[in-house]
Amino acid sequence: DVKVTQSSRYLVKRTGEKVFLECVQDMDHENMFWYRQDPGLGLRLIYFSYDVKMKEKGDIPEGYSVSREKKERFSLILESASTNQTSMYLCASSFRVETQYFGPGTRLLVL
Amino acid sequence: SQELEQSPQSLIVQEGKNLTINCTSSKTLYGLYWYKQKYGEGLIFLMMLQKGGEEKSHEKITAKLDEKKQQSSLHITASQPSHAGIYLCGADLNYNQGGKLIFGQGTELSVKP
């Protein structure tokens, strides 16, 4: 069975804190993705990665960075969290151009 | 404006009724994916369509991709409360872009018992 896990379901942080969101997949997928989901705006791609140590900017990369040191793990980093980064964060993985499988999501609140 | 438009944005139906959700693009859809999301959770993959005119079914849910590959519909027959949630379409709009998808805004479905 396909499995994508995210480190936290809910997270509360203060403005200016450094935030790490972790995503792990156990399917040996090359591709991994980070999205944020906001009401009325749908899913927007932040960053994606085609391979270890490779990363590409998505549609809204500002304020975020990523790290992929191992194939199964893709981390999203908020260097200095701001209130406008309060959102639902979703990680996904896929084998090349095939179906993306999603994790359960992390609901982040920045105060 | 959205590259992928879903309609309606929300839908309330009586249990047992049929319903259709549409997903429309001005560009050719090289791959069209339907997902379902329960509130506050991740997306669950439902079906994927690639060929013009393709139709797939799973239990009471049927998805079709039109011949021109610019519109897809998701049809639920005899809806049940378990069908409630947000339905999202995701599409590959650029051939050979390595699996990168664009998503519609979602359709929120409520099913009244």
PDB file of C-alpha atoms in Angstrom:
ATOM      1  CA  ASP A   1       0.000   0.000   0.000  1.00  0.00           C
ATOM      2  CA  VAL A   2       1.115   3.526  -0.833  1.00  0.00           C
ATOM      3  CA  LYS A   3       2.212   5.499   2.222  1.00  0.00           C
ATOM      4  CA  VAL A   4       3.125   9.156   2.595  1.00  0.00           C
ATOM      5  CA  THR A   5       3.516  10.439   6.131  1.00  0.00           C
ATOM      6  CA  GLN A   6       3.941  13.955   7.467  1.00  0.00           C
ATOM      7  CA  SER A   7       5.651  14.713  10.749  1.00  0.00           C
ATOM      8  CA  SER A   8       2.804  16.636  12.380  1.00  0.00           C
ATOM      9  CA  ARG A   9      -0.948  16.949  11.843  1.00  0.00           C
ATOM     10  CA  TYR A  10      -1.184  20.239  13.718  1.00  0.00           C
ATOM     11  CA  LEU A  11       1.496  22.796  14.508  1.00  0.00           C
ATOM     12  CA  VAL A  12       1.395  26.165  16.273  1.00  0.00           C
ATOM     13  CA  LYS A  13       4.380  28.485  15.891  1.00  0.00           C
ATOM     14  CA  ARG A  14       5.245  32.080  16.661  1.00  0.00           C
ATOM     15  CA  THR A  15       6.116  34.725  14.079  1.00  0.00           C
ATOM     16  CA  GLY A  16       9.833  34.636  13.295  1.00  0.00           C
ATOM     17  CA  GLU A  17      10.362  31.007  14.316  1.00  0.00           C
ATOM     18  CA  LYS A  18      12.075  28.568  11.993  1.00  0.00           C
ATOM     19  CA  VAL A  19       9.678  25.771  11.083  1.00  0.00           C
ATOM     20  CA  PHE A  20      10.469  22.339   9.665  1.00  0.00           C
ATOM     21  CA  LEU A  21       7.804  20.204   8.013  1.00  0.00           C
ATOM     22  CA  GLU A  22       8.892  16.692   7.153  1.00  0.00           C
ATOM     23  CA  CYS A  23       7.483  14.277   4.625  1.00  0.00           C
ATOM     24  CA  VAL A  24       8.442  10.628   4.196  1.00  0.00           C
ATOM     25  CA  GLN A  25       7.337   8.189   1.505  1.00  0.00           C
ATOM     26  CA  ASP A  26       8.000   4.464   1.439  1.00  0.00           C
ATOM     27  CA  MET A  27       7.375   3.815  -2.267  1.00  0.00           C
ATOM     28  CA  ASP A  28      10.812   4.633  -3.683  1.00  0.00           C
ATOM     29  CA  HIS A  29       9.275   7.500  -5.682  1.00  0.00           C
ATOM     30  CA  GLU A  30      11.583   9.890  -7.497  1.00  0.00           C
ATOM     31  CA  ASN A  31       9.244  12.889  -7.345  1.00  0.00           C
ATOM     32  CA  MET A  32       8.147  14.692  -4.218  1.00  0.00           C
ATOM     33  CA  PHE A  33       6.036  17.824  -3.901  1.00  0.00           C
ATOM     34  CA  TRP A  34       5.021  20.401  -1.306  1.00  0.00           C
ATOM     35  CA  TYR A  35       1.732  22.277  -1.671  1.00  0.00           C
ATOM     36  CA  ARG A  36      -0.198  24.669   0.460  1.00  0.00           C
ATOM     37  CA  GLN A  37      -3.976  24.738   0.437  1.00  0.00           C
ATOM     38  CA  ASP A  38      -5.998  27.818   1.280  1.00  0.00           C
ATOM     39  CA  PRO A  39      -9.761  28.466   1.031  1.00  0.00           C
ATOM     40  CA  GLY A  40     -10.669  29.903  -2.343  1.00  0.00           C
ATOM     41  CA  LEU A  41      -7.161  29.412  -3.722  1.00  0.00           C
ATOM     42  CA  GLY A  42      -6.997  25.637  -3.963  1.00  0.00           C
ATOM     43  CA  LEU A  43      -3.688  23.767  -3.958  1.00  0.00           C
ATOM     44  CA  ARG A  44      -0.624  25.751  -4.917  1.00  0.00           C
ATOM     45  CA  LEU A  45       2.758  24.188  -5.560  1.00  0.00           C
ATOM     46  CA  ILE A  46       5.579  25.521  -3.398  1.00  0.00           C
ATOM     47  CA  TYR A  47       8.535  23.329  -4.367  1.00  0.00           C
ATOM     48  CA  PHE A  48       9.144  19.971  -5.937  1.00  0.00           C
ATOM     49  CA  SER A  49      12.033  17.594  -6.325  1.00  0.00           C
ATOM     50  CA  TYR A  50      12.841  15.067  -9.047  1.00  0.00           C
ATOM     51  CA  ASP A  51      15.687  13.394  -7.279  1.00  0.00           C
ATOM     52  CA  VAL A  52      17.910  13.506  -4.230  1.00  0.00           C
ATOM     53  CA  LYS A  53      19.521  16.923  -3.759  1.00  0.00           C
ATOM     54  CA  MET A  54      17.480  18.321  -6.653  1.00  0.00           C
ATOM     55  CA  LYS A  55      14.794  20.943  -6.188  1.00  0.00           C
ATOM     56  CA  GLU A  56      12.676  23.149  -8.412  1.00  0.00           C
ATOM     57  CA  LYS A  57      10.580  26.181  -7.497  1.00  0.00           C
ATOM     58  CA  GLY A  58       6.866  25.856  -7.854  1.00  0.00           C
ATOM     59  CA  ASP A  59       4.364  28.689  -8.158  1.00  0.00           C
ATOM     60  CA  ILE A  60       4.828  30.240  -4.692  1.00  0.00           C
ATOM     61  CA  PRO A  61       8.347  29.518  -3.367  1.00  0.00           C
ATOM     62  CA  GLU A  62       8.873  32.864  -1.592  1.00  0.00           C
ATOM     63  CA  GLY A  63       9.485  32.459   2.127  1.00  0.00           C
ATOM     64  CA  TYR A  64      10.159  28.733   1.826  1.00  0.00           C
ATOM     65  CA  SER A  65      13.109  26.450   1.191  1.00  0.00           C
ATOM     66  CA  VAL A  66      13.371  22.670   0.871  1.00  0.00           C
ATOM     67  CA  SER A  67      15.826  19.896   1.474  1.00  0.00           C
ATOM     68  CA  ARG A  68      16.063  16.415  -0.021  1.00  0.00           C
ATOM     69  CA  GLU A  69      19.076  14.583   1.321  1.00  0.00           C
ATOM     70  CA  LYS A  70      17.525  11.124   1.020  1.00  0.00           C
ATOM     71  CA  LYS A  71      15.164   9.807  -1.616  1.00  0.00           C
ATOM     72  CA  GLU A  72      12.370   9.029   0.825  1.00  0.00           C
ATOM     73  CA  ARG A  73      12.398  12.328   2.719  1.00  0.00           C
ATOM     74  CA  PHE A  74      11.478  15.852   1.583  1.00  0.00           C
ATOM     75  CA  SER A  75      11.547  18.687   4.082  1.00  0.00           C
ATOM     76  CA  LEU A  76       9.880  22.074   3.817  1.00  0.00           C
ATOM     77  CA  ILE A  77      11.500  24.891   5.778  1.00  0.00           C
ATOM     78  CA  LEU A  78       9.991  28.203   6.767  1.00  0.00           C
ATOM     79  CA  GLU A  79      13.071  30.259   7.605  1.00  0.00           C
ATOM     80  CA  SER A  80      11.148  32.907   9.547  1.00  0.00           C
ATOM     81  CA  ALA A  81       7.475  32.066   9.879  1.00  0.00           C
ATOM     82  CA  SER A  82       4.942  34.785   9.209  1.00  0.00           C
ATOM     83  CA  THR A  83       1.190  34.913   9.837  1.00  0.00           C
ATOM     84  CA  ASN A  84       0.459  34.725   6.098  1.00  0.00           C
ATOM     85  CA  GLN A  85       2.038  31.274   6.104  1.00  0.00           C
ATOM     86  CA  THR A  86      -0.786  29.937   8.244  1.00  0.00           C
ATOM     87  CA  SER A  87      -2.191  27.238   6.006  1.00  0.00           C
ATOM     88  CA  MET A  88      -2.689  23.542   5.342  1.00  0.00           C
ATOM     89  CA  TYR A  89       0.522  22.004   3.953  1.00  0.00           C
ATOM     90  CA  LEU A  90       0.303  18.876   1.849  1.00  0.00           C
ATOM     91  CA  CYS A  91       3.129  16.661   0.698  1.00  0.00           C
ATOM     92  CA  ALA A  92       2.857  14.284  -2.255  1.00  0.00           C
ATOM     93  CA  SER A  93       5.070  11.829  -4.089  1.00  0.00           C
ATOM     94  CA  SER A  94       4.934  10.131  -7.459  1.00  0.00           C
ATOM     95  CA  PHE A  95       6.834   7.718  -9.646  1.00  0.00           C
ATOM     96  CA  ARG A  96       7.964   9.844 -12.601  1.00  0.00           C
ATOM     97  CA  VAL A  97       4.860  11.181 -14.380  1.00  0.00           C
ATOM     98  CA  GLU A  98       2.386   8.882 -12.691  1.00  0.00           C
ATOM     99  CA  THR A  99      -0.230   9.482 -10.017  1.00  0.00           C
ATOM    100  CA  GLN A 100       0.657  11.699  -7.059  1.00  0.00           C
ATOM    101  CA  TYR A 101      -0.087  10.237  -3.638  1.00  0.00           C
ATOM    102  CA  PHE A 102      -0.687  12.614  -0.783  1.00  0.00           C
ATOM    103  CA  GLY A 103       0.088  12.644   2.915  1.00  0.00           C
ATOM    104  CA  PRO A 104      -2.516  13.530   5.569  1.00  0.00           C
ATOM    105  CA  GLY A 105      -1.495  17.195   5.699  1.00  0.00           C
ATOM    106  CA  THR A 106      -0.111  19.520   8.369  1.00  0.00           C
ATOM    107  CA  ARG A 107      -2.289  22.356   9.570  1.00  0.00           C
ATOM    108  CA  LEU A 108       0.086  25.165  10.557  1.00  0.00           C
ATOM    109  CA  LEU A 109      -0.978  28.163  12.613  1.00  0.00           C
ATOM    110  CA  VAL A 110       1.490  31.035  12.927  1.00  0.00           C
ATOM    111  CA  LEU A 111       0.670  33.468  15.735  1.00  0.00           C
TER     112      LEU A 111
ATOM    113  CA  SER B   1      -7.800  33.283 -13.485  1.00  0.00           C
ATOM    114  CA  GLN B   2      -7.579  29.565 -12.871  1.00  0.00           C
ATOM    115  CA  GLU B   3      -6.088  27.371 -15.581  1.00  0.00           C
ATOM    116  CA  LEU B   4      -8.371  24.610 -14.356  1.00  0.00           C
ATOM    117  CA  GLU B   5     -11.958  25.564 -13.502  1.00  0.00           C
ATOM    118  CA  GLN B   6     -14.210  23.360 -11.427  1.00  0.00           C
ATOM    119  CA  SER B   7     -17.955  23.727 -11.202  1.00  0.00           C
ATOM    120  CA  PRO B   8     -19.930  23.974  -9.131  1.00  0.00           C
ATOM    121  CA  GLN B   9     -17.886  25.279  -6.209  1.00  0.00           C
ATOM    122  CA  SER B  10     -20.264  23.651  -3.770  1.00  0.00           C
ATOM    123  CA  LEU B  11     -23.160  21.251  -3.983  1.00  0.00           C
ATOM    124  CA  ILE B  12     -25.784  20.017  -1.535  1.00  0.00           C
ATOM    125  CA  VAL B  13     -27.772  16.968  -2.594  1.00  0.00           C
ATOM    126  CA  GLN B  14     -30.289  14.675  -0.995  1.00  0.00           C
ATOM    127  CA  GLU B  15     -29.087  11.160  -0.304  1.00  0.00           C
ATOM    128  CA  GLY B  16     -29.858   8.905  -3.242  1.00  0.00           C
ATOM    129  CA  LYS B  17     -29.648  11.652  -5.875  1.00  0.00           C
ATOM    130  CA  ASN B  18     -27.183  11.704  -8.737  1.00  0.00           C
ATOM    131  CA  LEU B  19     -24.729  14.549  -9.257  1.00  0.00           C
ATOM    132  CA  THR B  20     -22.044  15.747 -11.654  1.00  0.00           C
ATOM    133  CA  ILE B  21     -18.915  17.827 -11.079  1.00  0.00           C
ATOM    134  CA  ASN B  22     -17.069  19.377 -14.001  1.00  0.00           C
ATOM    135  CA  CYS B  23     -13.445  20.270 -14.570  1.00  0.00           C
ATOM    136  CA  THR B  24     -12.604  22.473 -17.568  1.00  0.00           C
ATOM    137  CA  SER B  25      -9.381  23.696 -19.113  1.00  0.00           C
ATOM    138  CA  SER B  26      -8.570  25.955 -22.051  1.00  0.00           C
ATOM    139  CA  LYS B  27      -5.530  23.771 -22.738  1.00  0.00           C
ATOM    140  CA  THR B  28      -5.214  20.105 -23.629  1.00  0.00           C
ATOM    141  CA  LEU B  29      -5.227  17.831 -20.612  1.00  0.00           C
ATOM    142  CA  TYR B  30      -2.406  15.316 -20.897  1.00  0.00           C
ATOM    143  CA  GLY B  31      -3.430  13.579 -17.712  1.00  0.00           C
ATOM    144  CA  LEU B  32      -6.475  14.291 -15.552  1.00  0.00           C
ATOM    145  CA  TYR B  33      -6.645  13.124 -11.947  1.00  0.00           C
ATOM    146  CA  TRP B  34      -9.609  13.125  -9.594  1.00  0.00           C
ATOM    147  CA  TYR B  35      -9.059  13.249  -5.849  1.00  0.00           C
ATOM    148  CA  LYS B  36     -11.347  13.338  -2.846  1.00  0.00           C
ATOM    149  CA  GLN B  37     -10.504  15.153   0.385  1.00  0.00           C
ATOM    150  CA  LYS B  38     -12.268  14.897   3.696  1.00  0.00           C
ATOM    151  CA  TYR B  39     -12.201  18.124   5.663  1.00  0.00           C
ATOM    152  CA  GLY B  40      -8.780  18.725   7.249  1.00  0.00           C
ATOM    153  CA  GLU B  41      -7.182  15.662   5.707  1.00  0.00           C
ATOM    154  CA  GLY B  42      -5.030  14.706   2.749  1.00  0.00           C
ATOM    155  CA  LEU B  43      -6.168  13.900  -0.778  1.00  0.00           C
ATOM    156  CA  ILE B  44      -7.238  10.404  -1.710  1.00  0.00           C
ATOM    157  CA  PHE B  45      -6.653   9.366  -5.310  1.00  0.00           C
ATOM    158  CA  LEU B  46      -9.823   8.288  -7.122  1.00  0.00           C
ATOM    159  CA  MET B  47      -9.112   7.933 -10.833  1.00  0.00           C
ATOM    160  CA  MET B  48      -6.815   8.999 -13.638  1.00  0.00           C
ATOM    161  CA  LEU B  49      -7.796   9.608 -17.277  1.00  0.00           C
ATOM    162  CA  GLN B  50      -5.464  10.128 -20.184  1.00  0.00           C
ATOM    163  CA  LYS B  51      -7.121   9.290 -23.479  1.00  0.00           C
ATOM    164  CA  GLY B  52      -9.791  11.354 -25.200  1.00  0.00           C
ATOM    165  CA  GLY B  53     -13.185   9.744 -24.637  1.00  0.00           C
ATOM    166  CA  GLU B  54     -11.886   7.615 -21.780  1.00  0.00           C
ATOM    167  CA  GLU B  55     -14.293   6.641 -19.026  1.00  0.00           C
ATOM    168  CA  LYS B  56     -13.540   4.915 -15.738  1.00  0.00           C
ATOM    169  CA  SER B  57     -15.753   3.757 -12.900  1.00  0.00           C
ATOM    170  CA  HIS B  58     -15.199   2.769  -9.323  1.00  0.00           C
ATOM    171  CA  GLU B  59     -18.197   1.709  -7.280  1.00  0.00           C
ATOM    172  CA  LYS B  60     -20.740   4.497  -7.836  1.00  0.00           C
ATOM    173  CA  ILE B  61     -18.308   7.080  -9.189  1.00  0.00           C
ATOM    174  CA  THR B  62     -17.698   7.499 -12.922  1.00  0.00           C
ATOM    175  CA  ALA B  63     -15.213   9.886 -14.509  1.00  0.00           C
ATOM    176  CA  LYS B  64     -15.010  10.818 -18.181  1.00  0.00           C
ATOM    177  CA  LEU B  65     -12.564  12.783 -20.291  1.00  0.00           C
ATOM    178  CA  ASP B  66     -14.058  14.380 -23.393  1.00  0.00           C
ATOM    179  CA  GLU B  67     -12.774  13.674 -26.893  1.00  0.00           C
ATOM    180  CA  LYS B  68     -10.986  17.016 -27.118  1.00  0.00           C
ATOM    181  CA  LYS B  69      -9.281  16.338 -23.767  1.00  0.00           C
ATOM    182  CA  GLN B  70     -10.255  19.713 -22.342  1.00  0.00           C
ATOM    183  CA  GLN B  71     -13.040  18.757 -19.983  1.00  0.00           C
ATOM    184  CA  SER B  72     -13.646  16.024 -17.476  1.00  0.00           C
ATOM    185  CA  SER B  73     -16.741  15.185 -15.482  1.00  0.00           C
ATOM    186  CA  LEU B  74     -17.172  13.189 -12.304  1.00  0.00           C
ATOM    187  CA  HIS B  75     -20.564  11.600 -11.842  1.00  0.00           C
ATOM    188  CA  ILE B  76     -21.839  10.054  -8.626  1.00  0.00           C
ATOM    189  CA  THR B  77     -24.847   7.785  -8.818  1.00  0.00           C
ATOM    190  CA  ALA B  78     -27.229   7.364  -5.871  1.00  0.00           C
ATOM    191  CA  SER B  79     -25.175   9.554  -3.535  1.00  0.00           C
ATOM    192  CA  GLN B  80     -24.550   8.522   0.066  1.00  0.00           C
ATOM    193  CA  PRO B  81     -23.326  10.491   3.105  1.00  0.00           C
ATOM    194  CA  SER B  82     -19.942   8.751   2.675  1.00  0.00           C
ATOM    195  CA  HIS B  83     -19.534  10.626  -0.620  1.00  0.00           C
ATOM    196  CA  ALA B  84     -19.421  13.966   1.188  1.00  0.00           C
ATOM    197  CA  GLY B  85     -16.145  15.862   0.966  1.00  0.00           C
ATOM    198  CA  ILE B  86     -14.159  18.050  -1.375  1.00  0.00           C
ATOM    199  CA  TYR B  87     -13.502  16.774  -4.882  1.00  0.00           C
ATOM    200  CA  LEU B  88     -10.482  18.136  -6.702  1.00  0.00           C
ATOM    201  CA  CYS B  89      -9.312  17.684 -10.242  1.00  0.00           C
ATOM    202  CA  GLY B  90      -5.619  17.874 -11.021  1.00  0.00           C
ATOM    203  CA  ALA B  91      -4.168  18.047 -14.502  1.00  0.00           C
ATOM    204  CA  ASP B  92      -0.938  17.793 -16.370  1.00  0.00           C
ATOM    205  CA  LEU B  93      -1.221  20.712 -18.832  1.00  0.00           C
ATOM    206  CA  ASN B  94       2.244  20.509 -20.300  1.00  0.00           C
ATOM    207  CA  TYR B  95       3.453  17.354 -21.907  1.00  0.00           C
ATOM    208  CA  ASN B  96       6.509  15.833 -20.270  1.00  0.00           C
ATOM    209  CA  GLN B  97       6.679  18.175 -17.288  1.00  0.00           C
ATOM    210  CA  GLY B  98       7.713  15.443 -14.955  1.00  0.00           C
ATOM    211  CA  GLY B  99       4.442  14.890 -13.192  1.00  0.00           C
ATOM    212  CA  LYS B 100       3.823  18.485 -12.128  1.00  0.00           C
ATOM    213  CA  LEU B 101       0.076  19.094 -11.750  1.00  0.00           C
ATOM    214  CA  ILE B 102      -2.250  22.077 -11.660  1.00  0.00           C
ATOM    215  CA  PHE B 103      -5.325  21.746  -9.446  1.00  0.00           C
ATOM    216  CA  GLY B 104      -8.811  23.147  -9.626  1.00  0.00           C
ATOM    217  CA  GLN B 105     -10.243  24.973  -6.635  1.00  0.00           C
ATOM    218  CA  GLY B 106     -12.330  22.024  -5.555  1.00  0.00           C
ATOM    219  CA  THR B 107     -16.020  21.243  -5.250  1.00  0.00           C
ATOM    220  CA  GLU B 108     -17.453  20.814  -1.768  1.00  0.00           C
ATOM    221  CA  LEU B 109     -20.128  18.145  -1.705  1.00  0.00           C
ATOM    222  CA  SER B 110     -22.627  17.727   1.116  1.00  0.00           C
ATOM    223  CA  VAL B 111     -25.086  14.825   1.116  1.00  0.00           C
ATOM    224  CA  LYS B 112     -28.208  15.231   3.266  1.00  0.00           C
ATOM    225  CA  PRO B 113     -29.500  12.014   4.822  1.00  0.00           C
TER     226      PRO B 113
END
